[in-house]
JSON list of C-alpha atoms in Angstrom, two decimals:
[
{"chain": "A", "resi": 1, "resn": "MET", "atom": "CA", "xyz": [134.02, 119.18, 109.63]},
{"chain": "A", "resi": 2, "resn": "GLU", "atom": "CA", "xyz": [132.71, 117.12, 112.48]},
{"chain": "A", "resi": 3, "resn": "ALA", "atom": "CA", "xyz": [134.77, 113.49, 112.98]},
{"chain": "A", "resi": 4, "resn": "LEU", "atom": "CA", "xyz": [131.88, 110.83, 113.64]},
{"chain": "A", "resi": 5, "resn": "VAL", "atom": "CA", "xyz": [133.05, 107.11, 114.36]},
{"chain": "A", "resi": 6, "resn": "ARG", "atom": "CA", "xyz": [131.45, 103.97, 113.17]},
{"chain": "A", "resi": 7, "resn": "TRP", "atom": "CA", "xyz": [131.68, 100.34, 113.64]},
{"chain": "A", "resi": 8, "resn": "GLN", "atom": "CA", "xyz": [132.10, 98.59, 110.50]},
{"chain": "A", "resi": 9, "resn": "HIS", "atom": "CA", "xyz": [131.59, 94.97, 111.63]},
{"chain": "A", "resi": 10, "resn": "PRO", "atom": "CA", "xyz": [132.43, 91.84, 109.95]},
{"chain": "A", "resi": 11, "resn": "THR", "atom": "CA", "xyz": [128.36, 90.67, 110.32]},
{"chain": "A", "resi": 12, "resn": "LEU", "atom": "CA", "xyz": [126.72, 92.90, 111.22]},
{"chain": "A", "resi": 13, "resn": "GLY", "atom": "CA", "xyz": [127.41, 95.92, 108.82]},
{"chain": "A", "resi": 14, "resn": "LEU", "atom": "CA", "xyz": [128.13, 99.57, 109.49]},
{"chain": "A", "resi": 15, "resn": "VAL", "atom": "CA", "xyz": [126.95, 99.77, 113.52]},
{"chain": "A", "resi": 16, "resn": "PRO", "atom": "CA", "xyz": [126.03, 103.52, 114.42]},
{"chain": "A", "resi": 17, "resn": "PRO", "atom": "CA", "xyz": [127.46, 105.09, 117.51]},
{"chain": "A", "resi": 18, "resn": "ALA", "atom": "CA", "xyz": [124.05, 104.96, 119.15]},
{"chain": "A", "resi": 19, "resn": "ARG", "atom": "CA", "xyz": [124.30, 100.58, 119.71]},
{"chain": "A", "resi": 20, "resn": "PHE", "atom": "CA", "xyz": [127.88, 100.78, 120.80]},
{"chain": "A", "resi": 21, "resn": "ILE", "atom": "CA", "xyz": [128.97, 104.18, 122.65]},
{"chain": "A", "resi": 22, "resn": "PRO", "atom": "CA", "xyz": [126.70, 104.07, 125.41]},
{"chain": "A", "resi": 23, "resn": "LEU", "atom": "CA", "xyz": [129.23, 100.62, 126.12]},
{"chain": "A", "resi": 24, "resn": "ALA", "atom": "CA", "xyz": [132.41, 101.89, 125.49]},
{"chain": "A", "resi": 25, "resn": "GLU", "atom": "CA", "xyz": [131.30, 105.37, 128.11]},
{"chain": "A", "resi": 26, "resn": "GLU", "atom": "CA", "xyz": [130.33, 102.23, 130.82]},
{"chain": "A", "resi": 27, "resn": "THR", "atom": "CA", "xyz": [133.14, 100.23, 129.95]},
{"chain": "A", "resi": 28, "resn": "GLY", "atom": "CA", "xyz": [135.81, 102.66, 130.01]},
{"chain": "A", "resi": 29, "resn": "LEU", "atom": "CA", "xyz": [136.17, 102.01, 126.36]},
{"chain": "A", "resi": 30, "resn": "ILE", "atom": "CA", "xyz": [135.23, 105.10, 125.03]},
{"chain": "A", "resi": 31, "resn": "VAL", "atom": "CA", "xyz": [138.74, 106.90, 126.38]},
{"chain": "A", "resi": 32, "resn": "PRO", "atom": "CA", "xyz": [141.37, 104.59, 123.77]},
{"chain": "A", "resi": 33, "resn": "LEU", "atom": "CA", "xyz": [138.65, 105.16, 121.19]},
{"chain": "A", "resi": 34, "resn": "GLY", "atom": "CA", "xyz": [138.39, 108.97, 121.60]},
{"chain": "A", "resi": 35, "resn": "GLU", "atom": "CA", "xyz": [141.80, 109.13, 121.68]},
{"chain": "A", "resi": 36, "resn": "TRP", "atom": "CA", "xyz": [142.11, 107.20, 118.29]},
{"chain": "A", "resi": 37, "resn": "VAL", "atom": "CA", "xyz": [139.69, 109.10, 116.88]},
{"chain": "A", "resi": 38, "resn": "LEU", "atom": "CA", "xyz": [141.36, 112.39, 117.55]},
{"chain": "A", "resi": 39, "resn": "ARG", "atom": "CA", "xyz": [144.42, 111.61, 116.70]},
{"chain": "A", "resi": 40, "resn": "THR", "atom": "CA", "xyz": [143.16, 110.29, 112.90]},
{"chain": "A", "resi": 41, "resn": "ALA", "atom": "CA", "xyz": [140.85, 113.34, 112.37]},
{"chain": "A", "resi": 42, "resn": "CYS", "atom": "CA", "xyz": [144.09, 115.49, 113.23]},
{"chain": "A", "resi": 43, "resn": "ARG", "atom": "CA", "xyz": [146.39, 113.24, 111.09]},
{"chain": "A", "resi": 44, "resn": "GLN", "atom": "CA", "xyz": [143.10, 113.17, 108.45]},
{"chain": "A", "resi": 45, "resn": "ASN", "atom": "CA", "xyz": [143.09, 116.93, 108.83]},
{"chain": "A", "resi": 46, "resn": "ARG", "atom": "CA", "xyz": [146.49, 117.73, 107.92]},
{"chain": "A", "resi": 47, "resn": "GLU", "atom": "CA", "xyz": [147.28, 115.37, 105.06]},
{"chain": "A", "resi": 48, "resn": "TRP", "atom": "CA", "xyz": [143.52, 117.81, 103.53]},
{"chain": "A", "resi": 49, "resn": "GLN", "atom": "CA", "xyz": [145.96, 120.18, 104.28]},
{"chain": "A", "resi": 50, "resn": "LYS", "atom": "CA", "xyz": [149.20, 119.13, 102.50]},
{"chain": "A", "resi": 51, "resn": "ALA", "atom": "CA", "xyz": [147.37, 118.03, 99.41]},
{"chain": "A", "resi": 52, "resn": "GLY", "atom": "CA", "xyz": [146.19, 122.11, 98.80]},
{"chain": "A", "resi": 53, "resn": "TYR", "atom": "CA", "xyz": [142.19, 121.36, 100.25]},
{"chain": "A", "resi": 54, "resn": "PRO", "atom": "CA", "xyz": [142.01, 124.82, 101.96]},
{"chain": "A", "resi": 55, "resn": "PRO", "atom": "CA", "xyz": [142.87, 124.82, 105.43]},
{"chain": "A", "resi": 56, "resn": "MET", "atom": "CA", "xyz": [139.57, 123.66, 107.83]},
{"chain": "A", "resi": 57, "resn": "GLN", "atom": "CA", "xyz": [138.85, 123.20, 111.62]},
{"chain": "A", "resi": 58, "resn": "VAL", "atom": "CA", "xyz": [137.74, 119.20, 112.37]},
{"chain": "A", "resi": 59, "resn": "ALA", "atom": "CA", "xyz": [135.45, 119.03, 115.37]},
{"chain": "A", "resi": 60, "resn": "VAL", "atom": "CA", "xyz": [136.06, 115.76, 117.87]},
{"chain": "A", "resi": 61, "resn": "ASN", "atom": "CA", "xyz": [133.84, 114.76, 119.86]},
{"chain": "A", "resi": 62, "resn": "ILE", "atom": "CA", "xyz": [135.10, 114.77, 123.84]},
{"chain": "A", "resi": 63, "resn": "SER", "atom": "CA", "xyz": [133.24, 112.23, 126.57]},
{"chain": "A", "resi": 64, "resn": "PRO", "atom": "CA", "xyz": [133.44, 113.20, 130.30]},
{"chain": "A", "resi": 65, "resn": "ARG", "atom": "CA", "xyz": [135.64, 109.90, 130.91]},
{"chain": "A", "resi": 66, "resn": "GLN", "atom": "CA", "xyz": [138.24, 111.87, 128.55]},
{"chain": "A", "resi": 67, "resn": "LEU", "atom": "CA", "xyz": [138.13, 114.58, 130.93]},
{"chain": "A", "resi": 68, "resn": "GLN", "atom": "CA", "xyz": [137.84, 111.90, 134.38]},
{"chain": "A", "resi": 69, "resn": "GLN", "atom": "CA", "xyz": [141.63, 110.06, 133.32]},
{"chain": "A", "resi": 70, "resn": "GLY", "atom": "CA", "xyz": [142.81, 113.37, 133.07]},
{"chain": "A", "resi": 71, "resn": "SER", "atom": "CA", "xyz": [145.37, 113.46, 131.25]},
{"chain": "A", "resi": 72, "resn": "LEU", "atom": "CA", "xyz": [143.79, 115.47, 128.26]},
{"chain": "A", "resi": 73, "resn": "VAL", "atom": "CA", "xyz": [145.99, 117.83, 127.65]},
{"chain": "A", "resi": 74, "resn": "GLU", "atom": "CA", "xyz": [148.52, 115.46, 126.88]},
{"chain": "A", "resi": 75, "resn": "VAL", "atom": "CA", "xyz": [146.24, 113.12, 124.27]},
{"chain": "A", "resi": 76, "resn": "VAL", "atom": "CA", "xyz": [145.70, 116.35, 122.42]},
{"chain": "A", "resi": 77, "resn": "GLU", "atom": "CA", "xyz": [149.09, 117.41, 123.01]},
{"chain": "A", "resi": 78, "resn": "ARG", "atom": "CA", "xyz": [150.12, 114.88, 121.43]},
{"chain": "A", "resi": 79, "resn": "ALA", "atom": "CA", "xyz": [147.29, 114.14, 118.34]},
{"chain": "A", "resi": 80, "resn": "LEU", "atom": "CA", "xyz": [149.01, 118.00, 117.60]},
{"chain": "A", "resi": 81, "resn": "SER", "atom": "CA", "xyz": [152.60, 117.23, 117.49]},
{"chain": "A", "resi": 82, "resn": "ASP", "atom": "CA", "xyz": [152.51, 113.40, 115.88]},
{"chain": "A", "resi": 83, "resn": "SER", "atom": "CA", "xyz": [150.27, 115.06, 112.45]},
{"chain": "A", "resi": 84, "resn": "GLY", "atom": "CA", "xyz": [152.15, 118.49, 112.63]},
{"chain": "A", "resi": 85, "resn": "LEU", "atom": "CA", "xyz": [148.36, 120.26, 113.05]},
{"chain": "A", "resi": 86, "resn": "ALA", "atom": "CA", "xyz": [148.04, 123.29, 113.79]},
{"chain": "A", "resi": 87, "resn": "PRO", "atom": "CA", "xyz": [146.12, 124.00, 117.40]},
{"chain": "A", "resi": 88, "resn": "ARG", "atom": "CA", "xyz": [143.70, 126.38, 115.46]},
{"chain": "A", "resi": 89, "resn": "TRP", "atom": "CA", "xyz": [142.28, 123.81, 113.33]},
{"chain": "A", "resi": 90, "resn": "LEU", "atom": "CA", "xyz": [141.33, 121.56, 115.72]},
{"chain": "A", "resi": 91, "resn": "VAL", "atom": "CA", "xyz": [137.72, 122.15, 117.21]},
{"chain": "A", "resi": 92, "resn": "LEU", "atom": "CA", "xyz": [136.76, 120.07, 121.16]},
{"chain": "A", "resi": 93, "resn": "GLU", "atom": "CA", "xyz": [133.17, 119.57, 121.51]},
{"chain": "A", "resi": 94, "resn": "VAL", "atom": "CA", "xyz": [131.75, 119.11, 125.35]},
{"chain": "A", "resi": 95, "resn": "THR", "atom": "CA", "xyz": [128.37, 118.32, 125.91]},
{"chain": "A", "resi": 96, "resn": "GLU", "atom": "CA", "xyz": [126.04, 120.51, 128.33]},
{"chain": "A", "resi": 97, "resn": "SER", "atom": "CA", "xyz": [126.53, 118.24, 130.96]},
{"chain": "A", "resi": 98, "resn": "ILE", "atom": "CA", "xyz": [130.00, 118.32, 131.23]},
{"chain": "A", "resi": 99, "resn": "MET", "atom": "CA", "xyz": [130.24, 121.68, 131.79]},
{"chain": "A", "resi": 100, "resn": "MET", "atom": "CA", "xyz": [128.15, 121.78, 134.58]},
{"chain": "A", "resi": 101, "resn": "ASP", "atom": "CA", "xyz": [129.14, 118.59, 136.48]},
{"chain": "A", "resi": 102, "resn": "GLY", "atom": "CA", "xyz": [132.69, 120.66, 135.51]},
{"chain": "A", "resi": 103, "resn": "THR", "atom": "CA", "xyz": [135.10, 120.85, 138.79]},
{"chain": "A", "resi": 104, "resn": "GLU", "atom": "CA", "xyz": [137.59, 123.52, 138.59]},
{"chain": "A", "resi": 105, "resn": "SER", "atom": "CA", "xyz": [139.87, 120.63, 137.29]},
{"chain": "A", "resi": 106, "resn": "THR", "atom": "CA", "xyz": [137.60, 120.79, 133.99]},
{"chain": "A", "resi": 107, "resn": "LEU", "atom": "CA", "xyz": [137.73, 124.05, 133.83]},
{"chain": "A", "resi": 108, "resn": "ALA", "atom": "CA", "xyz": [141.74, 124.46, 134.85]},
{"chain": "A", "resi": 109, "resn": "THR", "atom": "CA", "xyz": [141.88, 121.50, 131.51]},
{"chain": "A", "resi": 110, "resn": "PHE", "atom": "CA", "xyz": [139.52, 124.11, 129.30]},
{"chain": "A", "resi": 111, "resn": "ARG", "atom": "CA", "xyz": [141.30, 126.99, 129.85]},
{"chain": "A", "resi": 112, "resn": "VAL", "atom": "CA", "xyz": [144.82, 125.32, 129.07]},
{"chain": "A", "resi": 113, "resn": "LEU", "atom": "CA", "xyz": [142.98, 123.62, 125.85]},
{"chain": "A", "resi": 114, "resn": "GLU", "atom": "CA", "xyz": [142.10, 127.48, 125.37]},
{"chain": "A", "resi": 115, "resn": "ARG", "atom": "CA", "xyz": [146.09, 128.64, 125.69]},
{"chain": "A", "resi": 116, "resn": "MET", "atom": "CA", "xyz": [147.64, 126.50, 123.02]},
{"chain": "A", "resi": 117, "resn": "GLY", "atom": "CA", "xyz": [145.13, 127.87, 120.52]},
{"chain": "A", "resi": 118, "resn": "ILE", "atom": "CA", "xyz": [142.02, 124.80, 120.35]},
{"chain": "A", "resi": 119, "resn": "HIS", "atom": "CA", "xyz": [138.81, 125.90, 120.23]},
{"chain": "A", "resi": 120, "resn": "ILE", "atom": "CA", "xyz": [136.29, 124.85, 122.23]},
{"chain": "A", "resi": 121, "resn": "ALA", "atom": "CA", "xyz": [132.37, 123.95, 121.52]},
{"chain": "A", "resi": 122, "resn": "ILE", "atom": "CA", "xyz": [129.57, 123.30, 122.63]},
{"chain": "A", "resi": 123, "resn": "ASP", "atom": "CA", "xyz": [127.60, 120.21, 121.43]},
{"chain": "A", "resi": 124, "resn": "ASP", "atom": "CA", "xyz": [123.75, 119.66, 120.92]},
{"chain": "A", "resi": 125, "resn": "PHE", "atom": "CA", "xyz": [122.98, 123.23, 122.65]},
{"chain": "A", "resi": 126, "resn": "GLY", "atom": "CA", "xyz": [119.40, 123.75, 124.44]},
{"chain": "A", "resi": 127, "resn": "THR", "atom": "CA", "xyz": [119.19, 119.87, 125.21]},
{"chain": "A", "resi": 128, "resn": "GLY", "atom": "CA", "xyz": [121.21, 119.71, 128.62]},
{"chain": "A", "resi": 129, "resn": "TYR", "atom": "CA", "xyz": [120.93, 122.30, 131.59]},
{"chain": "A", "resi": 130, "resn": "SER", "atom": "CA", "xyz": [120.72, 125.01, 129.59]},
{"chain": "A", "resi": 131, "resn": "SER", "atom": "CA", "xyz": [122.53, 127.03, 132.18]},
{"chain": "A", "resi": 132, "resn": "LEU", "atom": "CA", "xyz": [123.78, 130.55, 131.33]},
{"chain": "A", "resi": 133, "resn": "HIS", "atom": "CA", "xyz": [126.64, 131.13, 133.95]},
{"chain": "A", "resi": 134, "resn": "TYR", "atom": "CA", "xyz": [129.18, 128.25, 132.21]},
{"chain": "A", "resi": 135, "resn": "LEU", "atom": "CA", "xyz": [128.58, 130.22, 129.29]},
{"chain": "A", "resi": 136, "resn": "LYS", "atom": "CA", "xyz": [130.78, 133.24, 130.98]},
{"chain": "A", "resi": 137, "resn": "LYS", "atom": "CA", "xyz": [133.03, 131.06, 133.31]},
{"chain": "A", "resi": 138, "resn": "PHE", "atom": "CA", "xyz": [134.67, 128.78, 130.42]},
{"chain": "A", "resi": 139, "resn": "PRO", "atom": "CA", "xyz": [136.50, 129.53, 127.64]},
{"chain": "A", "resi": 140, "resn": "ILE", "atom": "CA", "xyz": [133.81, 129.06, 124.65]},
{"chain": "A", "resi": 141, "resn": "HIS", "atom": "CA", "xyz": [133.85, 129.89, 121.21]},
{"chain": "A", "resi": 142, "resn": "ALA", "atom": "CA", "xyz": [130.64, 127.98, 119.98]},
{"chain": "A", "resi": 143, "resn": "LEU", "atom": "CA", "xyz": [127.40, 126.81, 120.52]},
{"chain": "A", "resi": 144, "resn": "LYS", "atom": "CA", "xyz": [126.12, 124.37, 118.21]},
{"chain": "A", "resi": 145, "resn": "ILE", "atom": "CA", "xyz": [122.22, 124.16, 118.46]},
{"chain": "A", "resi": 146, "resn": "ASP", "atom": "CA", "xyz": [120.71, 120.24, 118.70]},
{"chain": "A", "resi": 147, "resn": "ARG", "atom": "CA", "xyz": [119.01, 119.74, 115.37]},
{"chain": "A", "resi": 148, "resn": "SER", "atom": "CA", "xyz": [115.60, 119.18, 117.02]},
{"chain": "A", "resi": 149, "resn": "PHE", "atom": "CA", "xyz": [115.37, 122.58, 117.13]},
{"chain": "A", "resi": 150, "resn": "ILE", "atom": "CA", "xyz": [116.39, 122.80, 113.15]},
{"chain": "A", "resi": 151, "resn": "ARG", "atom": "CA", "xyz": [113.56, 119.45, 112.24]},
{"chain": "A", "resi": 152, "resn": "ASP", "atom": "CA", "xyz": [110.32, 121.90, 112.30]},
{"chain": "A", "resi": 153, "resn": "ILE", "atom": "CA", "xyz": [112.28, 125.23, 112.36]},
{"chain": "A", "resi": 154, "resn": "THR", "atom": "CA", "xyz": [110.30, 125.56, 109.09]},
{"chain": "A", "resi": 155, "resn": "THR", "atom": "CA", "xyz": [106.71, 124.62, 110.75]},
{"chain": "A", "resi": 156, "resn": "ASN", "atom": "CA", "xyz": [107.05, 125.40, 113.94]},
{"chain": "A", "resi": 157, "resn": "PRO", "atom": "CA", "xyz": [106.97, 128.88, 115.46]},
{"chain": "A", "resi": 158, "resn": "ASP", "atom": "CA", "xyz": [108.71, 128.02, 118.49]},
{"chain": "A", "resi": 159, "resn": "ASP", "atom": "CA", "xyz": [111.63, 125.67, 117.61]},
{"chain": "A", "resi": 160, "resn": "GLU", "atom": "CA", "xyz": [112.33, 129.05, 115.00]},
{"chain": "A", "resi": 161, "resn": "ALA", "atom": "CA", "xyz": [111.96, 131.84, 118.07]},
{"chain": "A", "resi": 162, "resn": "ILE", "atom": "CA", "xyz": [114.18, 129.04, 120.17]},
{"chain": "A", "resi": 163, "resn": "THR", "atom": "CA", "xyz": [116.88, 128.96, 117.41]},
{"chain": "A", "resi": 164, "resn": "SER", "atom": "CA", "xyz": [116.80, 133.02, 116.62]},
{"chain": "A", "resi": 165, "resn": "ALA", "atom": "CA", "xyz": [117.14, 133.73, 120.69]},
{"chain": "A", "resi": 166, "resn": "VAL", "atom": "CA", "xyz": [120.46, 131.24, 121.25]},
{"chain": "A", "resi": 167, "resn": "ILE", "atom": "CA", "xyz": [121.70, 133.14, 117.70]},
{"chain": "A", "resi": 168, "resn": "THR", "atom": "CA", "xyz": [121.43, 136.76, 118.93]},
{"chain": "A", "resi": 169, "resn": "MET", "atom": "CA", "xyz": [122.38, 135.29, 121.99]},
{"chain": "A", "resi": 170, "resn": "ALA", "atom": "CA", "xyz": [125.76, 133.90, 120.75]},
{"chain": "A", "resi": 171, "resn": "LYS", "atom": "CA", "xyz": [126.49, 136.88, 118.43]},
{"chain": "A", "resi": 172, "resn": "GLY", "atom": "CA", "xyz": [125.94, 139.26, 121.38]},
{"chain": "A", "resi": 173, "resn": "LEU", "atom": "CA", "xyz": [128.82, 136.79, 123.70]},
{"chain": "A", "resi": 174, "resn": "ASN", "atom": "CA", "xyz": [131.00, 136.89, 120.34]},
{"chain": "A", "resi": 175, "resn": "LEU", "atom": "CA", "xyz": [130.03, 132.77, 119.45]},
{"chain": "A", "resi": 176, "resn": "LYS", "atom": "CA", "xyz": [130.37, 131.39, 117.09]},
{"chain": "A", "resi": 177, "resn": "VAL", "atom": "CA", "xyz": [127.17, 129.85, 116.16]},
{"chain": "A", "resi": 178, "resn": "VAL", "atom": "CA", "xyz": [126.32, 125.93, 114.79]},
{"chain": "A", "resi": 179, "resn": "ALA", "atom": "CA", "xyz": [123.25, 125.16, 113.14]},
{"chain": "A", "resi": 180, "resn": "GLU", "atom": "CA", "xyz": [123.13, 121.12, 113.48]},
{"chain": "A", "resi": 181, "resn": "GLY", "atom": "CA", "xyz": [121.27, 119.03, 110.76]},
{"chain": "A", "resi": 182, "resn": "VAL", "atom": "CA", "xyz": [120.22, 120.81, 107.88]},
{"chain": "A", "resi": 183, "resn": "GLU", "atom": "CA", "xyz": [118.49, 119.06, 105.33]},
{"chain": "A", "resi": 184, "resn": "THR", "atom": "CA", "xyz": [116.43, 121.04, 103.57]},
{"chain": "A", "resi": 185, "resn": "VAL", "atom": "CA", "xyz": [116.43, 124.32, 101.54]},
{"chain": "A", "resi": 186, "resn": "GLU", "atom": "CA", "xyz": [113.61, 125.96, 103.50]},
{"chain": "A", "resi": 187, "resn": "GLN", "atom": "CA", "xyz": [115.62, 125.26, 106.73]},
{"chain": "A", "resi": 188, "resn": "LEU", "atom": "CA", "xyz": [118.97, 126.98, 105.13]},
{"chain": "A", "resi": 189, "resn": "GLU", "atom": "CA", "xyz": [116.42, 130.20, 104.25]},
{"chain": "A", "resi": 190, "resn": "VAL", "atom": "CA", "xyz": [114.74, 130.02, 107.33]},
{"chain": "A", "resi": 191, "resn": "LEU", "atom": "CA", "xyz": [118.49, 130.36, 109.09]},
{"chain": "A", "resi": 192, "resn": "ARG", "atom": "CA", "xyz": [119.76, 132.29, 106.59]},
{"chain": "A", "resi": 193, "resn": "ALA", "atom": "CA", "xyz": [117.26, 134.77, 107.36]},
{"chain": "A", "resi": 194, "resn": "LEU", "atom": "CA", "xyz": [117.89, 134.41, 111.69]},
{"chain": "A", "resi": 195, "resn": "GLN", "atom": "CA", "xyz": [121.64, 135.20, 110.63]},
{"chain": "A", "resi": 196, "resn": "CYS", "atom": "CA", "xyz": [123.11, 131.77, 110.82]},
{"chain": "A", "resi": 197, "resn": "THR", "atom": "CA", "xyz": [125.83, 131.97, 108.90]},
{"chain": "A", "resi": 198, "resn": "HIS", "atom": "CA", "xyz": [127.33, 128.30, 109.70]},
{"chain": "A", "resi": 199, "resn": "MET", "atom": "CA", "xyz": [125.42, 125.53, 109.53]},
{"chain": "A", "resi": 200, "resn": "GLN", "atom": "CA", "xyz": [126.10, 121.39, 108.45]},
{"chain": "A", "resi": 201, "resn": "GLY", "atom": "CA", "xyz": [123.96, 118.42, 107.59]},
{"chain": "A", "resi": 202, "resn": "HIS", "atom": "CA", "xyz": [122.90, 115.66, 104.91]},
{"chain": "A", "resi": 203, "resn": "LEU", "atom": "CA", "xyz": [121.93, 119.27, 102.68]},
{"chain": "A", "resi": 204, "resn": "PHE", "atom": "CA", "xyz": [125.44, 119.79, 102.25]},
{"chain": "A", "resi": 205, "resn": "SER", "atom": "CA", "xyz": [127.60, 115.96, 102.64]},
{"chain": "A", "resi": 206, "resn": "ARG", "atom": "CA", "xyz": [126.03, 112.81, 104.75]},
{"chain": "A", "resi": 207, "resn": "PRO", "atom": "CA", "xyz": [128.76, 111.27, 106.27]},
{"chain": "A", "resi": 208, "resn": "ALA", "atom": "CA", "xyz": [131.72, 110.01, 104.88]},
{"chain": "A", "resi": 209, "resn": "PRO", "atom": "CA", "xyz": [134.56, 108.07, 104.85]},
{"chain": "A", "resi": 210, "resn": "ALA", "atom": "CA", "xyz": [138.43, 110.30, 104.36]},
{"chain": "A", "resi": 211, "resn": "GLU", "atom": "CA", "xyz": [138.21, 109.11, 100.90]},
{"chain": "A", "resi": 212, "resn": "GLN", "atom": "CA", "xyz": [134.88, 109.91, 99.60]},
{"chain": "A", "resi": 213, "resn": "PHE", "atom": "CA", "xyz": [135.10, 113.07, 101.53]},
{"chain": "A", "resi": 214, "resn": "ALA", "atom": "CA", "xyz": [137.64, 115.33, 99.25]},
{"chain": "A", "resi": 215, "resn": "PRO", "atom": "CA", "xyz": [135.69, 116.22, 96.64]},
{"chain": "A", "resi": 216, "resn": "VAL", "atom": "CA", "xyz": [132.85, 117.72, 98.68]},
{"chain": "A", "resi": 217, "resn": "PHE", "atom": "CA", "xyz": [135.59, 120.39, 98.99]},
{"chain": "A", "resi": 218, "resn": "GLY", "atom": "CA", "xyz": [135.28, 121.35, 96.00]},
{"chain": "A", "resi": 219, "resn": "ARG", "atom": "CA", "xyz": [131.42, 120.77, 95.82]},
{"chain": "A", "resi": 220, "resn": "ALA", "atom": "CA", "xyz": [130.37, 121.97, 99.03]},
{"chain": "A", "resi": 221, "resn": "ALA", "atom": "CA", "xyz": [132.32, 125.92, 97.73]},
{"chain": "A", "resi": 222, "resn": "GLY", "atom": "CA", "xyz": [130.97, 126.22, 94.32]},
{"chain": "A", "resi": 223, "resn": "ALA", "atom": "CA", "xyz": [127.45, 125.12, 94.97]},
{"chain": "A", "resi": 224, "resn": "TYR", "atom": "CA", "xyz": [126.58, 126.80, 98.51]},
{"chain": "A", "resi": 225, "resn": "LEU", "atom": "CA", "xyz": [129.35, 129.69, 98.13]},
{"chain": "A", "resi": 226, "resn": "GLY", "atom": "CA", "xyz": [125.76, 132.40, 98.16]},
{"chain": "A", "resi": 227, "resn": "PHE", "atom": "CA", "xyz": [124.73, 130.82, 101.30]},
{"chain": "A", "resi": 228, "resn": "GLY", "atom": "CA", "xyz": [127.26, 131.38, 104.48]},
{"chain": "A", "resi": 229, "resn": "THR", "atom": "CA", "xyz": [129.28, 129.07, 105.86]},
{"chain": "A", "resi": 230, "resn": "TRP", "atom": "CA", "xyz": [129.84, 124.84, 106.07]},
{"chain": "A", "resi": 231, "resn": "CYS", "atom": "CA", "xyz": [130.71, 122.61, 108.13]}
]
């Protein structure tokens, strides 16, 4: 599962992240906001484990600003320590641009996180610089295929070919690959034929607050057991 932030405004209602995340990045508020999301996700995941639900990883997006602050390792350590969540159940998602623009200090940070047992995934893979050099240089565990390639995968041969290439490459590098934005059974079946075993999207569950999400555990396990892994 992936932790997503929403803003419940008293008059505007539910504000999507596309409207406020860019401003948070510009002003630097993304740093405390990102830390709050991380701490909340770790705590909630641990609470689900204590309640007896099957342990599963929760993914949290990391912004360039958080990396530039130079204290990401300490922030992650506090979130894990305060929540009691084991590092293996946390995935940090970063963009391709972070990897491309990353300095040696960024690389050192990722290596420390990997030694802690935390997994690192590249989000929206295929929409950034798409240099393959960082796949060898950085300690990466997973690639997330951007939803723009999945949306028309049943009708666009180019999208299917690109997706197939990413899956094959990821398997060759011993990386987990996750297809984002899966919304139809038809898309799922194409991805299964391409041997993609990890997917996420509205077909499995729409974004939901924690109190509404717990039933998804049992529903997904029962309904999609034959389709691969949902996340």
